[in-house]
C-alpha cells in the first residue's frame, strides 16, 4: 500500500477553490490570499494595529488573559471556513487551522504547561456533536507535546454573543463557567483555546475562573481575531 502511494500519490481538492492538489488542504494561490496577521499587532489581543503596542480597545480594557495569539484576521474567507468547521461537521479543518496556530504560537515564544479548550454547554454539545475548540486544542497538544486538559465546564447555556456589545457579553457570560478539576490548573501556565476573539469576553471569563482556581497565568490562542470590536 505504501509502495502504491509512492507511485500514485493521493490527490485532494483545495478547500477554497476546489482545484486538485497533491498535498495539504489548500492550494498555494489560495493560501497566499489568506488574511494572515503580519506586521504591527496589539501585544494583548493580537489584532493588527497601525502603530503603538496596544489597540484602542486594550488601552481601555484590562483583560484577564495575559496575551492572545491568532494567525488570521476574521475576514469573510476565514468566517466561512470557521462556519464550515463549526456547523457543517468539517472536523478535519481542525488540523488545517491548528497548523497555522501552532506556527504563530511558536514564533511568539509563549510557554505553557497545559492546553485548555473553551467548553460548550452540554445542550449545544449534544446539538453539534463536538466542541470545535476541543478539536483545536487536541491538535495543538499533538504538535507541542503538551497535555490537553478539560478542567472547565460551561454551566450556563448562554444566548448567542454575536450581536451583543462587550458590556452585554460580559453580563451574558457572568457565572457561565466553572472549574471542576482545580488540580489540573493549579500553579500552571494555561493556554486557553477558542475559535475566534472578538471582544475577548469569553476568554476573560474563562481566564478569571482559571486564575481563581490557582492557575499561575493564562494565555490564549484562537484561529482569528477581528480588527474592530
mmCIF file of N, CA and C in Angstrom, residues 63-143:
data_model
loop_
_atom_site.group_PDB
_atom_site.id
_atom_site.type_symbol
_atom_site.label_atom_id
_atom_site.label_comp_id
_atom_site.label_asym_id
_atom_site.label_seq_id
_atom_site.Cartn_x
_atom_site.Cartn_y
_atom_site.Cartn_z
ATOM 1 N N UNK A 63 -7.742 43.152 30.198
ATOM 2 C CA UNK A 63 -8.120 41.749 30.033
ATOM 3 C C UNK A 63 -7.548 40.891 31.158
ATOM 4 N N UNK A 64 -8.217 39.788 31.422
ATOM 5 C CA UNK A 64 -7.747 38.859 32.450
ATOM 6 C C UNK A 64 -6.644 37.964 31.880
ATOM 7 N N UNK A 65 -6.807 37.531 30.638
ATOM 8 C CA UNK A 65 -5.745 36.756 29.986
ATOM 9 C C UNK A 65 -4.567 37.687 29.685
ATOM 10 N N UNK A 66 -3.374 37.138 29.693
ATOM 11 C CA UNK A 66 -2.166 37.956 29.507
ATOM 12 C C UNK A 66 -1.974 38.370 28.054
ATOM 13 N N UNK A 67 -2.175 37.431 27.154
ATOM 14 C CA UNK A 67 -1.998 37.727 25.733
ATOM 15 C C UNK A 67 -2.745 36.698 24.907
ATOM 16 N N UNK A 68 -3.240 37.110 23.744
ATOM 17 C CA UNK A 68 -3.899 36.179 22.834
ATOM 18 C C UNK A 68 -3.179 36.205 21.486
ATOM 19 N N UNK A 69 -3.082 35.040 20.875
ATOM 20 C CA UNK A 69 -2.346 34.888 19.618
ATOM 21 C C UNK A 69 -3.269 34.279 18.566
ATOM 22 N N UNK A 70 -3.311 34.890 17.388
ATOM 23 C CA UNK A 70 -4.134 34.393 16.286
ATOM 24 C C UNK A 70 -3.370 34.535 14.975
ATOM 25 N N UNK A 71 -3.465 33.559 14.092
ATOM 26 C CA UNK A 71 -2.787 33.699 12.797
ATOM 27 C C UNK A 71 -3.557 34.544 11.792
ATOM 28 N N UNK A 72 -4.901 34.619 11.939
ATOM 29 C CA UNK A 72 -5.715 35.252 10.902
ATOM 30 C C UNK A 72 -6.570 36.408 11.409
ATOM 31 N N UNK A 73 -6.821 37.339 10.493
ATOM 32 C CA UNK A 73 -7.890 38.308 10.703
ATOM 33 C C UNK A 73 -9.213 37.632 10.349
ATOM 34 N N UNK A 74 -10.265 38.091 10.985
ATOM 35 C CA UNK A 74 -11.583 37.477 10.791
ATOM 36 C C UNK A 74 -12.285 38.140 9.600
ATOM 37 N N UNK A 75 -11.838 37.787 8.395
ATOM 38 C CA UNK A 75 -12.492 38.325 7.197
ATOM 39 C C UNK A 75 -13.526 37.323 6.692
ATOM 40 N N UNK A 76 -14.137 37.595 5.544
ATOM 41 C CA UNK A 76 -15.207 36.737 5.032
ATOM 42 C C UNK A 76 -14.724 35.324 4.718
ATOM 43 N N UNK A 77 -13.507 35.196 4.216
ATOM 44 C CA UNK A 77 -12.967 33.869 3.879
ATOM 45 C C UNK A 77 -12.810 33.016 5.125
ATOM 46 N N UNK A 78 -12.178 33.577 6.157
ATOM 47 C CA UNK A 78 -11.968 32.827 7.394
ATOM 48 C C UNK A 78 -13.295 32.584 8.106
ATOM 49 N N UNK A 79 -14.178 33.562 8.059
ATOM 50 C CA UNK A 79 -15.506 33.400 8.663
ATOM 51 C C UNK A 79 -16.234 32.210 8.051
ATOM 52 N N UNK A 80 -16.149 32.088 6.718
ATOM 53 C CA UNK A 80 -16.802 30.979 6.017
ATOM 54 C C UNK A 80 -16.180 29.631 6.388
ATOM 55 N N UNK A 81 -14.843 29.591 6.469
ATOM 56 C CA UNK A 81 -14.157 28.345 6.832
ATOM 57 C C UNK A 81 -14.481 27.927 8.265
ATOM 58 N N UNK A 82 -14.529 28.892 9.171
ATOM 59 C CA UNK A 82 -14.862 28.576 10.560
ATOM 60 C C UNK A 82 -16.299 28.083 10.664
ATOM 61 N N UNK A 83 -17.214 28.658 9.884
ATOM 62 C CA UNK A 83 -18.606 28.191 9.877
ATOM 63 C C UNK A 83 -18.684 26.744 9.395
ATOM 64 N N UNK A 84 -17.910 26.405 8.382
ATOM 65 C CA UNK A 84 -17.882 25.021 7.893
ATOM 66 C C UNK A 84 -17.343 24.080 8.969
ATOM 67 N N UNK A 85 -16.348 24.545 9.681
ATOM 68 C CA UNK A 85 -15.731 23.775 10.754
ATOM 69 C C UNK A 85 -16.689 23.565 11.927
ATOM 70 N N UNK A 86 -17.400 24.622 12.314
ATOM 71 C CA UNK A 86 -18.264 24.576 13.494
ATOM 72 C C UNK A 86 -19.629 23.956 13.236
ATOM 73 N N UNK A 87 -20.230 24.312 12.115
ATOM 74 C CA UNK A 87 -21.645 23.994 11.911
ATOM 75 C C UNK A 87 -21.915 22.933 10.841
ATOM 76 N N UNK A 88 -20.911 22.651 9.998
ATOM 77 C CA UNK A 88 -21.143 21.711 8.896
ATOM 78 C C UNK A 88 -20.262 20.478 8.993
ATOM 79 N N UNK A 89 -19.777 20.220 10.214
ATOM 80 C CA UNK A 89 -19.097 18.969 10.563
ATOM 81 C C UNK A 89 -17.826 18.697 9.744
ATOM 82 N N UNK A 90 -17.162 19.738 9.278
ATOM 83 C CA UNK A 90 -15.879 19.556 8.597
ATOM 84 C C UNK A 90 -14.765 19.554 9.650
ATOM 85 N N UNK A 91 -14.752 18.481 10.423
ATOM 86 C CA UNK A 91 -13.839 18.400 11.566
ATOM 87 C C UNK A 91 -12.372 18.405 11.158
ATOM 88 N N UNK A 92 -12.083 17.933 9.951
ATOM 89 C CA UNK A 92 -10.692 17.873 9.505
ATOM 90 C C UNK A 92 -10.075 19.261 9.382
ATOM 91 N N UNK A 93 -10.897 20.306 9.355
ATOM 92 C CA UNK A 93 -10.355 21.658 9.304
ATOM 93 C C UNK A 93 -9.615 22.019 10.588
ATOM 94 N N UNK A 94 -9.825 21.243 11.645
ATOM 95 C CA UNK A 94 -9.081 21.473 12.893
ATOM 96 C C UNK A 94 -7.577 21.359 12.637
ATOM 97 N N UNK A 95 -7.173 20.385 11.830
ATOM 98 C CA UNK A 95 -5.759 20.207 11.506
ATOM 99 C C UNK A 95 -5.240 21.402 10.727
ATOM 100 N N UNK A 96 -6.026 21.846 9.773
ATOM 101 C CA UNK A 96 -5.653 22.989 8.937
ATOM 102 C C UNK A 96 -5.439 24.235 9.789
ATOM 103 N N UNK A 97 -6.411 24.569 10.636
ATOM 104 C CA UNK A 97 -6.302 25.759 11.474
ATOM 105 C C UNK A 97 -5.179 25.624 12.508
ATOM 106 N N UNK A 98 -5.087 24.445 13.121
ATOM 107 C CA UNK A 98 -4.115 24.249 14.206
ATOM 108 C C UNK A 98 -2.681 24.384 13.721
ATOM 109 N N UNK A 99 -2.432 24.019 12.473
ATOM 110 C CA UNK A 99 -1.067 24.125 11.946
ATOM 111 C C UNK A 99 -0.599 25.583 11.924
ATOM 112 N N UNK A 100 -1.479 26.473 11.503
ATOM 113 C CA UNK A 100 -1.126 27.896 11.487
ATOM 114 C C UNK A 100 -1.077 28.461 12.907
ATOM 115 N N UNK A 101 -1.998 28.029 13.765
ATOM 116 C CA UNK A 101 -1.977 28.476 15.159
ATOM 117 C C UNK A 101 -0.661 28.060 15.819
ATOM 118 N N UNK A 102 -0.252 26.834 15.565
ATOM 119 C CA UNK A 102 0.992 26.309 16.122
ATOM 120 C C UNK A 102 2.185 27.177 15.714
ATOM 121 N N UNK A 103 2.247 27.533 14.445
ATOM 122 C CA UNK A 103 3.373 28.337 13.953
ATOM 123 C C UNK A 103 3.407 29.706 14.621
ATOM 124 N N UNK A 104 2.262 30.331 14.747
ATOM 125 C CA UNK A 104 2.206 31.662 15.352
ATOM 126 C C UNK A 104 2.519 31.620 16.846
ATOM 127 N N UNK A 105 2.005 30.610 17.533
ATOM 128 C CA UNK A 105 2.285 30.490 18.978
ATOM 129 C C UNK A 105 3.774 30.239 19.197
ATOM 130 N N UNK A 106 4.341 29.384 18.363
ATOM 131 C CA UNK A 106 5.767 29.071 18.494
ATOM 132 C C UNK A 106 6.627 30.300 18.225
ATOM 133 N N UNK A 107 6.264 31.057 17.201
ATOM 134 C CA UNK A 107 7.011 32.278 16.876
ATOM 135 C C UNK A 107 6.910 33.296 18.010
ATOM 136 N N UNK A 108 5.770 33.304 18.703
ATOM 137 C CA UNK A 108 5.565 34.247 19.808
ATOM 138 C C UNK A 108 6.422 33.898 21.013
ATOM 139 N N UNK A 109 6.785 32.626 21.135
ATOM 140 C CA UNK A 109 7.645 32.203 22.233
ATOM 141 C C UNK A 109 6.939 31.945 23.548
ATOM 142 N N UNK A 110 5.606 31.853 23.517
ATOM 143 C CA UNK A 110 4.847 31.577 24.737
ATOM 144 C C UNK A 110 5.109 30.144 25.199
ATOM 145 N N UNK A 111 5.340 29.963 26.484
ATOM 146 C CA UNK A 111 5.496 28.634 27.062
ATOM 147 C C UNK A 111 4.353 28.375 28.034
ATOM 148 N N UNK A 112 3.889 27.133 28.089
ATOM 149 C CA UNK A 112 2.729 26.807 28.918
ATOM 150 C C UNK A 112 2.807 25.351 29.355
ATOM 151 N N UNK A 113 2.026 25.043 30.397
ATOM 152 C CA UNK A 113 2.064 23.702 30.985
ATOM 153 C C UNK A 113 0.916 22.814 30.543
ATOM 154 N N UNK A 114 -0.191 23.418 30.166
ATOM 155 C CA UNK A 114 -1.357 22.642 29.753
ATOM 156 C C UNK A 114 -2.196 23.454 28.777
ATOM 157 N N UNK A 115 -2.937 22.748 27.925
ATOM 158 C CA UNK A 115 -3.796 23.389 26.929
ATOM 159 C C UNK A 115 -5.241 23.099 27.293
ATOM 160 N N UNK A 116 -6.049 24.157 27.404
ATOM 161 C CA UNK A 116 -7.430 24.024 27.867
ATOM 162 C C UNK A 116 -8.393 24.598 26.816
ATOM 163 N N UNK A 117 -9.319 23.800 26.306
ATOM 164 C CA UNK A 117 -10.311 24.338 25.374
ATOM 165 C C UNK A 117 -11.447 25.054 26.097
ATOM 166 N N UNK A 118 -11.975 26.106 25.478
ATOM 167 C CA UNK A 118 -13.189 26.736 25.995
ATOM 168 C C UNK A 118 -14.333 25.744 25.799
ATOM 169 N N UNK A 119 -15.059 25.393 26.856
ATOM 170 C CA UNK A 119 -16.092 24.348 26.731
ATOM 171 C C UNK A 119 -17.406 24.857 26.160
ATOM 172 N N UNK A 120 -18.173 23.933 25.594
ATOM 173 C CA UNK A 120 -19.549 24.196 25.194
ATOM 174 C C UNK A 120 -20.479 23.710 26.295
ATOM 175 N N UNK A 121 -21.643 24.324 26.388
ATOM 176 C CA UNK A 121 -22.662 23.804 27.291
ATOM 177 C C UNK A 121 -23.145 22.459 26.747
ATOM 178 N N UNK A 122 -23.553 21.570 27.637
ATOM 179 C CA UNK A 122 -23.984 20.227 27.248
ATOM 180 C C UNK A 122 -25.067 20.259 26.166
ATOM 181 N N UNK A 123 -26.001 21.185 26.261
ATOM 182 C CA UNK A 123 -27.078 21.269 25.273
ATOM 183 C C UNK A 123 -26.527 21.533 23.881
ATOM 184 N N UNK A 124 -25.611 22.492 23.779
ATOM 185 C CA UNK A 124 -25.031 22.836 22.478
ATOM 186 C C UNK A 124 -24.111 21.727 21.986
ATOM 187 N N UNK A 125 -23.404 21.083 22.914
ATOM 188 C CA UNK A 125 -22.526 19.979 22.541
ATOM 189 C C UNK A 125 -23.334 18.824 21.963
ATOM 190 N N UNK A 126 -24.478 18.539 22.562
ATOM 191 C CA UNK A 126 -25.347 17.468 22.052
ATOM 192 C C UNK A 126 -25.883 17.814 20.668
ATOM 193 N N UNK A 127 -26.202 19.087 20.446
ATOM 194 C CA UNK A 127 -26.716 19.513 19.144
ATOM 195 C C UNK A 127 -25.647 19.410 18.061
ATOM 196 N N UNK A 128 -24.449 19.887 18.375
ATOM 197 C CA UNK A 128 -23.373 19.949 17.386
ATOM 198 C C UNK A 128 -22.647 18.625 17.238
ATOM 199 N N UNK A 129 -22.508 17.902 18.341
ATOM 200 C CA UNK A 129 -21.823 16.612 18.293
ATOM 201 C C UNK A 129 -20.350 16.678 18.642
ATOM 202 N N UNK A 130 -19.793 17.857 18.705
ATOM 203 C CA UNK A 130 -18.387 18.026 19.060
ATOM 204 C C UNK A 130 -18.141 19.480 19.440
ATOM 205 N N UNK A 131 -17.046 19.697 20.149
ATOM 206 C CA UNK A 131 -16.624 21.040 20.532
ATOM 207 C C UNK A 131 -15.449 21.437 19.653
ATOM 208 N N UNK A 132 -15.635 22.429 18.806
ATOM 209 C CA UNK A 132 -14.592 22.828 17.864
ATOM 210 C C UNK A 132 -13.329 23.290 18.584
ATOM 211 N N UNK A 133 -13.465 23.918 19.744
ATOM 212 C CA UNK A 133 -12.296 24.371 20.494
ATOM 213 C C UNK A 133 -11.492 23.195 21.039
ATOM 214 N N UNK A 134 -12.193 22.137 21.400
ATOM 215 C CA UNK A 134 -11.503 20.931 21.881
ATOM 216 C C UNK A 134 -10.727 20.264 20.751
ATOM 217 N N UNK A 135 -11.298 20.237 19.550
ATOM 218 C CA UNK A 135 -10.583 19.663 18.403
ATOM 219 C C UNK A 135 -9.302 20.455 18.131
ATOM 220 N N UNK A 136 -9.381 21.776 18.200
ATOM 221 C CA UNK A 136 -8.194 22.612 18.006
ATOM 222 C C UNK A 136 -7.164 22.366 19.109
ATOM 223 N N UNK A 137 -7.636 22.307 20.354
ATOM 224 C CA UNK A 137 -6.737 22.090 21.491
ATOM 225 C C UNK A 137 -6.031 20.744 21.388
ATOM 226 N N UNK A 138 -6.758 19.740 20.931
ATOM 227 C CA UNK A 138 -6.162 18.408 20.790
ATOM 228 C C UNK A 138 -5.055 18.417 19.730
ATOM 229 N N UNK A 139 -5.310 19.095 18.606
ATOM 230 C CA UNK A 139 -4.303 19.191 17.549
ATOM 231 C C UNK A 139 -3.069 19.945 18.035
ATOM 232 N N UNK A 140 -3.282 21.003 18.812
ATOM 233 C CA UNK A 140 -2.149 21.748 19.354
ATOM 234 C C UNK A 140 -1.384 20.918 20.380
ATOM 235 N N UNK A 141 -2.103 20.098 21.120
ATOM 236 C CA UNK A 141 -1.469 19.208 22.091
ATOM 237 C C UNK A 141 -0.499 18.252 21.397
ATOM 238 N N UNK A 142 -0.916 17.695 20.256
ATOM 239 C CA UNK A 142 -0.041 16.801 19.486
ATOM 240 C C UNK A 142 1.211 17.542 19.030
ATOM 241 N N UNK A 143 1.023 18.745 18.527
ATOM 242 C CA UNK A 143 2.139 19.486 17.936
ATOM 243 C C UNK A 143 3.128 19.983 18.982
#
